[in-house]
Short mmCIF file of C-alpha atoms in Angstrom, two decimals:
data_model
loop_
_atom_site.label_atom_id
_atom_site.label_comp_id
_atom_site.label_asym_id
_atom_site.label_seq_id
_atom_site.Cartn_x
_atom_site.Cartn_y
_atom_site.Cartn_z
CA UNK A 1 -6.86 44.40 29.32
CA UNK A 2 -8.76 47.67 29.03
CA UNK A 3 -7.73 50.59 26.88
CA UNK A 4 -9.34 54.07 27.27
CA UNK A 5 -12.73 53.30 28.72
CA UNK A 6 -15.95 55.29 29.22
CA UNK A 7 -18.34 54.59 32.06
CA UNK A 8 -21.90 55.95 32.32
CA UNK A 9 -23.13 57.42 35.56
CA UNK A 10 -25.12 54.29 36.09
CA UNK A 11 -21.95 52.20 36.05
CA UNK A 12 -20.33 54.20 38.82
CA UNK A 13 -18.80 53.67 41.31
CA UNK A 14 -16.34 51.27 39.60
CA UNK A 15 -13.12 49.61 40.70
CA UNK A 16 -10.33 48.99 38.23
CA UNK A 17 -6.94 47.34 38.73
CA UNK A 18 -3.62 48.48 37.43
CA UNK A 19 -0.77 46.21 36.38
CA UNK A 20 2.68 47.42 35.47
CA UNK A 21 3.69 46.77 31.89
CA UNK A 22 6.96 48.63 31.38
CA UNK A 23 9.00 50.52 33.91
CA UNK A 24 9.32 54.20 34.81
CA UNK A 25 6.93 57.07 35.64
CA UNK A 26 3.39 56.92 34.40
CA UNK A 27 -0.03 58.35 35.17
CA UNK A 28 -3.64 57.21 35.46
CA UNK A 29 -6.26 59.93 34.60
CA UNK A 30 -10.01 59.98 35.37
CA UNK A 31 -12.12 62.78 33.90
CA UNK A 32 -15.70 63.76 33.07
CA UNK A 33 -16.33 63.65 29.35
CA UNK A 34 -16.56 67.14 27.99
CA UNK A 35 -15.26 68.83 31.13
CA UNK A 36 -11.56 69.24 30.64
CA UNK A 37 -11.09 70.84 34.04
CA UNK A 38 -12.83 68.04 35.89
CA UNK A 39 -9.86 65.69 36.03
CA UNK A 40 -8.15 63.52 38.64
CA UNK A 41 -4.55 62.47 37.81
CA UNK A 42 -2.85 59.69 39.78
CA UNK A 43 0.93 59.56 39.27
CA UNK A 44 2.42 56.04 38.95
CA UNK A 45 5.94 54.75 39.61
CA UNK A 46 6.32 51.33 37.99
CA UNK A 47 9.14 49.02 39.14
CA UNK A 48 10.26 45.67 37.86
CA UNK A 49 12.66 42.97 39.13
CA UNK A 50 13.39 40.00 36.86
CA UNK A 51 15.64 36.97 37.37
CA UNK A 52 16.38 34.39 34.66
CA UNK A 53 18.07 31.05 35.26
CA UNK A 54 19.68 29.66 32.10
CA UNK A 55 17.67 26.83 30.56
CA UNK A 56 14.47 27.61 32.49
CA UNK A 57 11.53 29.16 30.67
CA UNK A 58 9.82 32.14 32.31
CA UNK A 59 6.59 30.18 32.74
CA UNK A 60 8.44 27.27 34.43
CA UNK A 61 10.44 29.27 36.98
CA UNK A 62 8.30 28.35 39.96
CA UNK A 63 6.95 24.99 38.72
CA UNK A 64 8.74 22.76 37.97
CA UNK A 65 11.61 25.23 38.31
CA UNK A 66 15.18 24.54 37.20
CA UNK A 67 17.53 21.61 37.73
CA UNK A 68 21.22 21.98 38.49
CA UNK A 69 23.88 19.27 38.78
CA UNK A 70 25.73 18.91 42.08
CA UNK A 71 29.26 19.87 41.07
CA UNK A 72 30.79 18.19 44.12
CA UNK A 73 29.95 14.91 42.33
CA UNK A 74 29.31 15.88 38.71
CA UNK A 75 32.56 17.70 38.26
CA UNK A 76 32.11 18.36 34.54
CA UNK A 77 28.95 20.41 35.15
CA UNK A 78 29.47 24.10 34.35
CA UNK A 79 28.10 26.84 36.55
CA UNK A 80 24.62 27.94 35.54
CA UNK A 81 24.13 31.58 34.63
CA UNK A 82 21.62 33.62 36.66
CA UNK A 83 20.73 36.92 35.00
CA UNK A 84 19.42 39.70 37.25
CA UNK A 85 17.54 42.76 35.92
CA UNK A 86 15.53 45.64 37.41
CA UNK A 87 13.75 48.74 36.15
CA UNK A 88 11.96 51.73 37.58
CA UNK A 89 12.09 55.50 37.89
CA UNK A 90 15.58 56.90 37.77
CA UNK A 91 17.01 57.77 41.15
CA UNK A 92 14.62 55.58 43.17
CA UNK A 93 15.77 54.75 46.71
CA UNK A 94 16.38 51.36 48.32
CA UNK A 95 18.21 48.21 47.37
CA UNK A 96 17.84 45.15 45.20
CA UNK A 97 18.40 41.98 47.22
CA UNK A 98 19.05 38.37 46.10
CA UNK A 99 18.60 35.58 48.63
CA UNK A 100 19.36 31.85 48.31
CA UNK A 101 20.16 28.76 50.40
CA UNK A 102 23.95 28.64 50.56
CA UNK A 103 23.88 25.05 51.86
CA UNK A 104 22.42 23.95 48.50
CA UNK A 105 24.00 26.37 46.02
CA UNK A 106 26.96 28.69 45.81
CA UNK A 107 26.90 31.87 43.70
CA UNK A 108 29.87 33.44 41.98
CA UNK A 109 30.47 36.53 39.87
CA UNK A 110 32.40 34.57 37.20
CA UNK A 111 31.78 31.32 35.29
CA UNK A 112 34.90 29.78 36.86
CA UNK A 113 37.22 30.53 39.75
CA UNK A 114 36.68 33.17 42.38
CA UNK A 115 35.13 33.01 45.82
CA UNK A 116 31.49 32.24 46.57
CA UNK A 117 29.31 35.21 47.54
CA UNK A 118 27.87 35.41 51.03
CA UNK A 119 25.22 37.96 49.98
CA UNK A 120 24.18 40.05 47.04
CA UNK A 121 22.74 43.54 47.80
CA UNK A 122 23.02 46.45 45.40
CA UNK A 123 21.47 49.97 45.31
CA UNK A 124 18.52 50.27 42.98
CA UNK A 125 19.84 53.60 41.72
CA UNK A 126 22.34 52.98 38.97
CA UNK A 127 21.76 49.23 38.66
CA UNK A 128 21.97 48.14 35.04
CA UNK A 129 21.72 44.35 35.41
CA UNK A 130 24.32 41.69 36.00
CA UNK A 131 25.09 37.99 35.43
CA UNK A 132 25.89 35.72 38.33
CA UNK A 133 26.86 32.02 38.17
CA UNK A 134 25.28 29.26 40.23
CA UNK A 135 26.97 26.06 41.37
CA UNK A 136 25.18 23.19 43.07
CA UNK A 137 26.97 21.96 46.22
CA UNK A 138 24.45 19.57 47.79
CA UNK A 139 21.29 17.80 46.68
CA UNK A 140 18.08 19.59 47.61
CA UNK A 141 15.66 22.38 46.77
CA UNK A 142 16.60 26.05 46.69
CA UNK A 143 14.61 29.23 45.99
CA UNK A 144 16.18 32.33 44.43
CA UNK A 145 14.32 35.46 45.58
CA UNK A 146 15.12 38.69 43.72
CA UNK A 147 13.31 41.63 45.37
CA UNK A 148 13.22 45.43 45.53
CA UNK A 149 13.38 46.53 49.17
CA UNK A 150 10.98 49.47 48.72
CA UNK A 151 8.33 47.45 46.94
CA UNK A 152 8.30 43.93 48.41
CA UNK A 153 5.70 42.82 45.90
CA UNK A 154 8.21 43.74 43.19
CA UNK A 155 9.83 40.30 43.29
CA UNK A 156 10.81 37.42 41.03
CA UNK A 157 11.10 33.89 42.37
CA UNK A 158 12.88 30.91 40.78
CA UNK A 159 12.84 27.46 42.26
CA UNK A 160 15.88 25.28 41.54
CA UNK A 161 16.62 21.70 42.51
CA UNK A 162 20.20 20.47 42.79
CA UNK A 163 20.53 16.86 41.58
CA UNK A 164 23.04 14.29 42.65
CA UNK A 165 23.12 11.07 40.64
CA UNK A 166 25.59 8.34 41.59
CA UNK A 167 26.17 4.94 40.02
CA UNK A 168 25.16 2.13 42.37
CA UNK A 169 25.40 -1.12 40.41
CA UNK A 170 25.73 -2.63 36.96
CA UNK A 171 24.65 -6.03 35.62
CA UNK A 172 25.66 -7.42 32.25
CA UNK A 173 23.72 -10.02 30.28
CA UNK A 174 24.55 -12.08 27.21
CA UNK A 175 27.79 -13.03 28.97
CA UNK A 176 29.48 -16.20 30.24
CA UNK A 177 29.92 -16.60 33.98
CA UNK A 178 33.50 -16.42 35.18
CA UNK A 179 34.35 -18.56 38.24
CA UNK A 180 36.89 -17.62 40.88
CA UNK A 181 39.91 -19.94 40.74
CA UNK A 182 39.17 -21.49 44.12
CA UNK A 183 35.61 -22.25 43.05
CA UNK A 184 34.05 -20.25 45.88
CA UNK A 185 32.41 -17.52 43.78
CA UNK A 186 30.53 -17.50 40.53
CA UNK A 187 31.02 -13.94 39.29
CA UNK A 188 27.35 -13.30 38.53
CA UNK A 189 25.28 -10.10 38.47
CA UNK A 190 25.59 -7.47 39.70
CA UNK A 191 29.04 -7.38 38.16
CA UNK A 192 29.92 -3.87 39.36
CA UNK A 193 28.71 -2.45 42.66
CA UNK A 194 29.36 0.46 44.97
CA UNK A 195 28.16 -0.55 48.42
CA UNK A 196 28.96 2.70 50.20
CA UNK A 197 25.99 4.63 51.52
CA UNK A 198 25.50 7.04 49.99
CA UNK A 199 27.43 5.64 47.05
CA UNK A 200 30.60 7.40 46.05
CA UNK A 201 30.55 5.97 42.53
CA UNK A 202 34.01 4.43 42.40
CA UNK A 203 33.64 0.86 43.69
CA UNK A 204 37.01 0.72 45.34
CA UNK A 205 36.14 0.10 48.96
CA UNK A 206 35.78 -3.11 50.96
CA UNK A 207 32.59 -4.90 49.98
CA UNK A 208 32.37 -3.27 46.56
CA UNK A 209 32.46 -5.35 43.38
CA UNK A 210 34.51 -5.30 40.23
CA UNK A 211 33.80 -8.76 38.89
CA UNK A 212 35.48 -10.08 35.72
CA UNK A 213 33.10 -10.66 32.81
CA UNK A 214 33.35 -12.78 29.69
CA UNK A 215 31.69 -12.53 26.26
CA UNK A 216 32.11 -14.16 22.87
CA UNK A 217 33.45 -12.14 19.97
CA UNK A 218 31.02 -10.46 17.57
CA UNK A 219 28.23 -10.40 20.17
CA UNK A 220 26.54 -7.41 21.80
CA UNK A 221 26.57 -6.66 25.49
CA UNK A 222 23.37 -5.84 27.30
CA UNK A 223 23.33 -3.96 30.56
CA UNK A 224 20.98 -3.04 33.37
CA UNK A 225 22.09 -0.39 35.84
CA UNK A 226 20.96 1.45 38.96
CA UNK A 227 21.84 4.87 40.26
CA UNK A 228 20.94 6.70 43.46
CA UNK A 229 19.22 10.03 42.77
CA UNK A 230 18.77 12.80 45.28
CA UNK A 231 16.30 14.33 46.00
CA UNK A 232 13.79 11.54 45.48
CA UNK A 233 10.70 11.40 43.24
CA UNK A 234 11.39 14.46 41.12
CA UNK A 235 9.22 15.48 38.22
CA UNK A 236 12.11 15.52 35.81
CA UNK A 237 13.03 13.37 32.84
CA UNK A 238 16.50 11.83 33.00
CA UNK A 239 18.39 10.21 30.13
CA UNK A 240 21.52 8.12 30.58
CA UNK A 241 24.22 6.92 28.23
CA UNK A 242 27.51 5.05 28.52
CA UNK A 243 30.74 5.64 26.60
CA UNK A 244 33.00 2.58 26.49
CA UNK A 245 36.28 1.77 24.72
CA UNK A 246 36.48 1.10 20.96
CA UNK A 247 33.05 2.69 20.42
CA UNK A 248 31.41 0.09 22.67
CA UNK A 249 28.80 2.62 23.75
CA UNK A 250 25.34 2.38 25.25
CA UNK A 251 22.85 4.74 23.62
CA UNK A 252 20.73 7.44 25.27
CA UNK A 253 17.99 5.78 27.30
CA UNK A 254 15.22 7.39 29.34
CA UNK A 255 15.53 6.13 32.93
CA UNK A 256 12.83 5.09 35.34
CA UNK A 257 12.69 7.02 38.63
CA UNK A 258 11.23 5.48 41.75
CA UNK A 259 12.06 7.13 45.04
CA UNK A 260 15.81 7.45 45.23
CA UNK A 261 16.40 4.89 42.47
CA UNK A 262 17.13 5.66 38.85
CA UNK A 263 17.27 2.57 36.61
CA UNK A 264 17.73 1.39 33.05
CA UNK A 265 17.11 -2.22 31.99
CA UNK A 266 18.31 -4.42 29.14
CA UNK A 267 20.04 -1.69 27.15
CA UNK A 268 21.99 -3.13 24.23
CA UNK A 269 25.41 -1.91 23.24
CA UNK A 270 25.39 0.07 20.00
CA UNK A 271 27.89 -2.27 18.27
CA UNK A 272 29.14 -5.83 18.83
CA UNK A 273 32.60 -6.74 20.03
CA UNK A 274 35.19 -7.01 17.28
CA UNK A 275 35.38 -10.34 15.48
CA UNK A 276 38.49 -11.41 17.37
CA UNK A 277 39.77 -12.40 20.77
CA UNK A 278 39.96 -9.33 23.00
CA UNK A 279 41.02 -8.34 26.49
CA UNK A 280 40.15 -5.15 28.37
CA UNK A 281 41.95 -4.53 31.62
CA UNK A 282 39.59 -3.02 32.52
CA UNK A 283 36.69 -2.16 30.24
CA UNK A 284 35.88 1.27 31.59
CA UNK A 285 32.50 2.81 30.79
CA UNK A 286 31.92 6.50 31.50
CA UNK A 287 28.23 7.09 32.31
CA UNK A 288 26.54 10.44 31.95
CA UNK A 289 23.04 11.92 32.24
CA UNK A 290 21.01 14.80 30.93
CA UNK A 291 17.97 16.47 32.45
CA UNK A 292 14.73 17.33 30.61
CA UNK A 293 16.40 17.01 27.21
CA UNK A 294 19.05 19.52 28.16
CA UNK A 295 21.87 19.18 25.58
CA UNK A 296 24.43 19.22 28.41
CA UNK A 297 25.57 15.80 29.69
CA UNK A 298 26.92 15.39 33.22
CA UNK A 299 29.14 12.61 34.48
CA UNK A 300 27.20 9.92 36.35
CA UNK A 301 29.93 7.54 37.46
CA UNK A 302 32.35 5.14 35.83
CA UNK A 303 32.21 1.34 35.88
CA UNK A 304 35.31 -0.77 35.30
CA UNK A 305 35.40 -4.54 34.80
CA UNK A 306 38.17 -6.80 33.62
CA UNK A 307 36.62 -8.11 30.42
CA UNK A 308 37.50 -11.20 28.34
CA UNK A 309 36.21 -11.75 24.81
CA UNK A 310 36.65 -15.32 23.58
CA UNK A 311 37.01 -16.75 20.08
CA UNK A 312 33.96 -19.01 20.53
CA UNK A 313 31.44 -19.99 23.14
CA UNK A 314 33.27 -21.70 26.07
CA UNK A 315 33.10 -25.51 26.22
CA UNK A 316 34.09 -25.79 29.89
CA UNK A 317 33.99 -23.90 33.18
CA UNK A 318 35.40 -20.41 32.71
CA UNK A 319 37.83 -20.24 35.65
CA UNK A 320 39.32 -16.77 35.93
CA UNK A 321 42.87 -17.93 35.17
CA UNK A 322 41.73 -19.86 32.08
CA UNK A 323 39.99 -16.79 30.65
CA UNK A 324 43.00 -14.65 31.44
CA UNK A 325 45.62 -17.00 29.96
CA UNK A 326 43.54 -17.31 26.81
CA UNK A 327 42.41 -13.75 26.11
CA UNK A 328 45.44 -11.86 27.40
CA UNK A 329 47.78 -13.91 25.20
CA UNK A 330 45.59 -14.34 22.12
CA UNK A 331 44.37 -10.72 22.10
CA UNK A 332 43.68 -9.74 18.49
CA UNK A 333 43.59 -13.28 17.08
CA UNK A 334 40.68 -14.37 14.87
CA UNK A 335 41.83 -17.78 13.55
CA UNK A 336 41.68 -21.00 15.56
CA UNK A 337 45.23 -22.28 15.12
CA UNK A 338 46.73 -18.84 15.63
CA UNK A 339 44.71 -18.48 18.82
CA UNK A 340 45.90 -21.85 20.13
CA UNK A 341 49.53 -21.06 19.36
CA UNK A 342 49.30 -17.61 20.93
CA UNK A 343 47.91 -19.11 24.13
CA UNK A 344 50.66 -21.76 24.17
CA UNK A 345 53.25 -18.97 24.07
CA UNK A 346 52.35 -18.29 27.70
CA UNK A 347 53.69 -21.75 28.57
CA UNK A 348 56.97 -21.60 26.68
CA UNK A 349 58.83 -19.44 29.19
CA UNK A 350 57.70 -21.82 31.93
CA UNK A 351 56.32 -18.97 34.09
CA UNK A 352 52.53 -19.33 34.31
CA UNK A 353 50.68 -17.58 37.13
CA UNK A 354 47.18 -18.01 38.40
CA UNK A 355 45.00 -14.97 38.91
CA UNK A 356 43.66 -15.59 42.41
CA UNK A 357 46.99 -14.92 44.12
CA UNK A 358 49.47 -14.31 41.27
CA UNK A 359 51.28 -17.45 42.38
CA UNK A 360 53.43 -19.21 39.82
CA UNK A 361 52.15 -22.69 39.09
CA UNK A 362 54.78 -25.45 39.11
CA UNK A 363 55.45 -28.92 37.73
CA UNK A 364 56.55 -31.68 40.12
CA UNK A 365 58.10 -29.09 42.41
CA UNK A 366 60.36 -30.67 45.06
CA UNK A 367 59.60 -34.02 43.40
CA UNK A 368 55.98 -33.75 44.60
CA UNK A 369 53.30 -34.80 42.13
CA UNK A 370 50.76 -32.17 43.15
CA UNK A 371 47.32 -31.84 41.53
CA UNK A 372 46.09 -33.94 38.66
CA UNK A 373 43.23 -31.79 37.30
CA UNK A 374 42.76 -28.17 36.24
CA UNK A 375 40.77 -27.17 39.29
CA UNK A 376 43.38 -28.75 41.58
CA UNK A 377 46.37 -26.83 40.30
CA UNK A 378 44.26 -23.66 40.38
CA UNK A 379 43.18 -24.28 43.96
CA UNK A 380 46.06 -26.02 45.75
CA UNK A 381 47.96 -23.75 48.16
CA UNK A 382 51.26 -24.78 46.61
CA UNK A 383 49.98 -24.34 42.99
CA UNK A 384 51.84 -27.54 42.07
CA UNK A 385 50.69 -30.18 39.64
CA UNK A 386 51.85 -33.11 37.53
CA UNK A 387 51.68 -33.52 33.75
CA UNK A 388 48.08 -34.64 34.00
CA UNK A 389 47.04 -31.28 35.47
CA UNK A 390 49.22 -29.21 33.10
CA UNK A 391 47.86 -30.91 30.00
CA UNK A 392 44.35 -30.32 31.37
CA UNK A 393 45.12 -26.68 32.13
CA UNK A 394 46.14 -25.95 28.54
CA UNK A 395 43.28 -28.08 27.19
CA UNK A 396 40.77 -26.09 29.21
CA UNK A 397 42.35 -22.73 28.27
CA UNK A 398 41.60 -23.72 24.65
CA UNK A 399 38.12 -24.96 25.47
CA UNK A 400 37.26 -21.63 27.09
CA UNK A 401 37.95 -20.16 23.64
CA UNK A 402 35.49 -22.65 22.11
CA UNK A 403 38.35 -24.79 20.71
CA UNK A 404 37.88 -28.51 21.13
CA UNK A 405 41.07 -29.93 22.64
CA UNK A 406 41.83 -33.12 24.55
CA UNK A 407 44.61 -34.40 26.71
CA UNK A 408 46.48 -37.55 25.82
CA UNK A 409 48.05 -40.16 28.03
CA UNK A 410 51.24 -41.50 26.39
CA UNK A 411 52.31 -44.89 27.80
CA UNK A 412 55.00 -47.37 26.68
CA UNK A 413 53.51 -49.78 24.20
CA UNK A 414 55.87 -52.61 25.11
CA UNK A 415 54.68 -54.66 28.09
CA UNK A 416 58.22 -54.89 29.37
CA UNK A 417 58.70 -51.14 29.40
CA UNK A 418 57.77 -49.96 32.87
CA UNK A 419 58.74 -46.31 32.51
CA UNK A 420 59.91 -43.56 30.25
CA UNK A 421 63.10 -41.59 30.78
CA UNK A 422 62.66 -37.86 30.13
CA UNK A 423 65.65 -35.97 28.82
CA UNK A 424 68.41 -35.54 29.72
CA UNK A 425 70.19 -38.86 30.61
CA UNK A 426 73.81 -39.92 30.15
CA UNK A 427 74.28 -43.51 28.90
CA UNK A 428 77.70 -45.15 29.24
CA UNK A 429 78.83 -47.88 26.87
CA UNK A 430 79.54 -50.67 27.09
CA UNK A 431 76.83 -51.16 29.76
CA UNK A 432 77.47 -53.24 32.82
CA UNK A 433 74.28 -55.25 32.42
CA UNK A 434 72.98 -57.67 29.82
CA UNK A 435 69.90 -58.04 27.70
CA UNK A 436 67.47 -55.40 26.53
CA UNK A 437 67.83 -53.25 29.68
CA UNK A 438 71.61 -53.48 29.96
CA UNK A 439 72.14 -49.87 31.17
CA UNK A 440 71.80 -49.99 34.93
CA UNK A 441 70.16 -46.85 36.27
CA UNK A 442 72.52 -44.99 38.52
CA UNK A 443 75.58 -46.75 37.06
CA UNK A 444 75.35 -46.82 33.24
CA UNK A 445 72.33 -44.48 32.92
CA UNK A 446 72.70 -41.28 34.90
CA UNK A 447 69.90 -38.73 35.19
CA UNK A 448 71.34 -35.36 34.15
CA UNK A 449 70.25 -31.86 34.97
CA UNK A 450 67.53 -32.03 32.36
CA UNK A 451 64.95 -30.11 30.42
CA UNK A 452 63.27 -27.59 32.74
CA UNK A 453 59.58 -27.78 33.49
CA UNK A 454 57.05 -25.22 34.66
CA UNK A 455 58.62 -23.40 37.63
CA UNK A 456 61.03 -26.30 38.11
CA UNK A 457 64.54 -26.28 36.55
CA UNK A 458 65.01 -30.02 36.98
CA UNK A 459 61.87 -32.19 37.19
CA UNK A 460 62.16 -35.94 37.86
CA UNK A 461 63.80 -37.87 35.04
CA UNK A 462 61.49 -40.89 34.90
CA UNK A 463 57.73 -41.54 34.88
CA UNK A 464 55.42 -44.41 34.08
CA UNK A 465 53.97 -42.29 31.28
CA UNK A 466 53.29 -38.70 30.32
CA UNK A 467 50.28 -36.49 29.57
CA UNK A 468 50.23 -33.98 26.71
CA UNK A 469 47.51 -31.93 24.97
CA UNK A 470 46.02 -32.64 21.55
CA UNK A 471 44.53 -29.88 19.46
CA UNK A 472 43.80 -30.04 15.72
CA UNK A 473 46.04 -33.09 15.31
CA UNK A 474 48.96 -31.28 16.97
CA UNK A 475 50.77 -32.21 20.18
CA UNK A 476 51.53 -29.63 22.85
CA UNK A 477 53.52 -30.42 26.01
CA UNK A 478 52.59 -27.60 28.46
CA UNK A 479 54.41 -29.27 31.37
CA UNK A 480 57.70 -28.34 29.69
CA UNK A 481 56.62 -25.61 27.28
CA UNK A 482 58.54 -27.38 24.52
CA UNK A 483 57.73 -26.69 20.83
CA UNK A 484 54.53 -28.19 19.48
CA UNK A 485 54.78 -31.36 17.35
CA UNK A 486 52.83 -31.72 14.13
CA UNK A 487 52.91 -33.93 11.02
CA UNK A 488 52.17 -37.52 10.05
CA UNK A 489 55.12 -38.82 12.13
CA UNK A 490 54.29 -36.70 15.17
CA UNK A 491 54.19 -39.67 17.54
CA UNK A 492 57.81 -40.64 16.86
CA UNK A 493 58.82 -37.01 16.52
CA UNK A 494 57.48 -36.31 19.99
CA UNK A 495 59.30 -39.29 21.52
CA UNK A 496 62.61 -38.39 19.95
CA UNK A 497 62.28 -34.78 21.08
CA UNK A 498 61.26 -35.54 24.66
CA UNK A 499 62.51 -39.02 25.67
CA UNK A 500 66.01 -40.33 26.30
CA UNK A 501 65.03 -43.96 26.89
CA UNK A 502 62.83 -46.54 28.61
CA UNK A 503 63.08 -48.43 31.86
CA UNK A 504 62.27 -52.03 32.69
CA UNK A 505 59.49 -53.22 34.94
CA UNK A 506 61.87 -53.74 37.82
CA UNK A 507 63.12 -50.15 37.53
CA UNK A 508 66.81 -50.95 37.66
CA UNK A 509 67.69 -51.35 33.99
CA UNK A 510 67.14 -49.12 31.01
CA UNK A 511 67.62 -48.83 27.25
CA UNK A 512 68.23 -45.90 24.97
CA UNK A 513 65.46 -44.42 22.84
CA UNK A 514 65.97 -45.56 19.27
CA UNK A 515 66.29 -42.38 17.15
CA UNK A 516 67.37 -44.06 13.92
CA UNK A 517 65.47 -42.98 10.79
CA UNK A 518 63.67 -46.31 10.48
CA UNK A 519 62.61 -46.52 14.14
CA UNK A 520 58.90 -46.59 15.02
CA UNK A 521 56.77 -45.15 17.80
CA UNK A 522 57.14 -46.97 21.13
CA UNK A 523 54.32 -45.17 22.96
CA UNK A 524 50.59 -45.66 22.91
CA UNK A 525 48.57 -42.39 22.81
CA UNK A 526 45.23 -42.62 24.55
CA UNK A 527 42.80 -39.69 24.42
CA UNK A 528 41.29 -38.70 27.72
CA UNK A 529 38.57 -36.07 27.54
#
């Protein structure tokens, strides 16, 4: 930059270049040294037009330009302020004109509300500057051109890219795989997915995923996720973070951009799950992003997964219903026995439903035995099962919590006892028969409307044996939801609580269950894993 400069005759002719630095009326003078009347004066009118987009440095206005969130998707993004200024000689003619691509951005005169402008033209004379507010409405590139009509080289240009970032899929690690009740699907990664194109970020349409997930208490989730970003391959740094319930948050992480994909991988949750059984229905994580270290965070989709947190690492297949029965009922428990008892509470009202179809599972419904294993009662169309399946169902609900439980087959110990009679029965004395089995079934021993079972107000009154569940030296009878039995005399205590008598091998005669204080157990209890 030259100041007052002297040229010798030998240096002439000479070309110099003028650049405006301040607005208004000025003058350039050329004179011969020592000859005050040998002067040429060139009057100058200096104009300026300046536009400033909030968050964009002057030197970055054309490259890389600014980045604006698409408010049609990122609804929490505020409008971005665009400041317009101009200067020049007072009373100059012509207009100041702002142009933009209205398919990419809308411009308003206020930070909220109002109607979008269709044009912005204002007389140069009397213009003192103004603030406008920009809102992204579609992904793409836009150029703001702020120009003085009488001096078209008096112009300021700002490039701005409108970003749209939408959550596409989410995969958790460090989790236990949940299995659909019918066994047809292992709920593996990706656990959350929006399959619409382009994604709408809500995973609620046909073909989308919201898989249930399962973790063990006091462990940390890890997640990998993918978003669609438009436009593709931008020279911008994007950070992502996730805000979950109970401070289960995922920290700020710089994403990788490749084409239209924005990804993070193996990001660990900031804290572990609480040291207790937990159930989130669902666990909703609000994702957000920031651009080029901008302090503003914009919403980037929300994932939602039904989430089960178990007491310990599962010891069996985590069928969906087993995880649900366990975690939904033992939510908040941290001790083993309290967890088992809380889960058993689900069985005591004799209304237990499976998740796959919300169908109530039943015990010997319509005198039909039904399934004999956990997977069978979960998968049979009628959801019906016998005591073998119900004892397995509760056993496996405990095993999903990491609690080692077994089922027990209780059979008459006497060779002559062919069956057990489950309460309630009416015995009439004196009996019409003789011997040990003097009460003739149907005559002296009448099956009463008895103790209700699961989904069945009056199950059959006699069986060749019965299956119950053993946990921590305690007996549970999930088929009937009756109180648990514990203590050194639990075998006899269980029989007296549940059985009315025993039948002979022929099946015609019976005898009462001996409930006298000195009576002993008449069943053998055989553990079946």
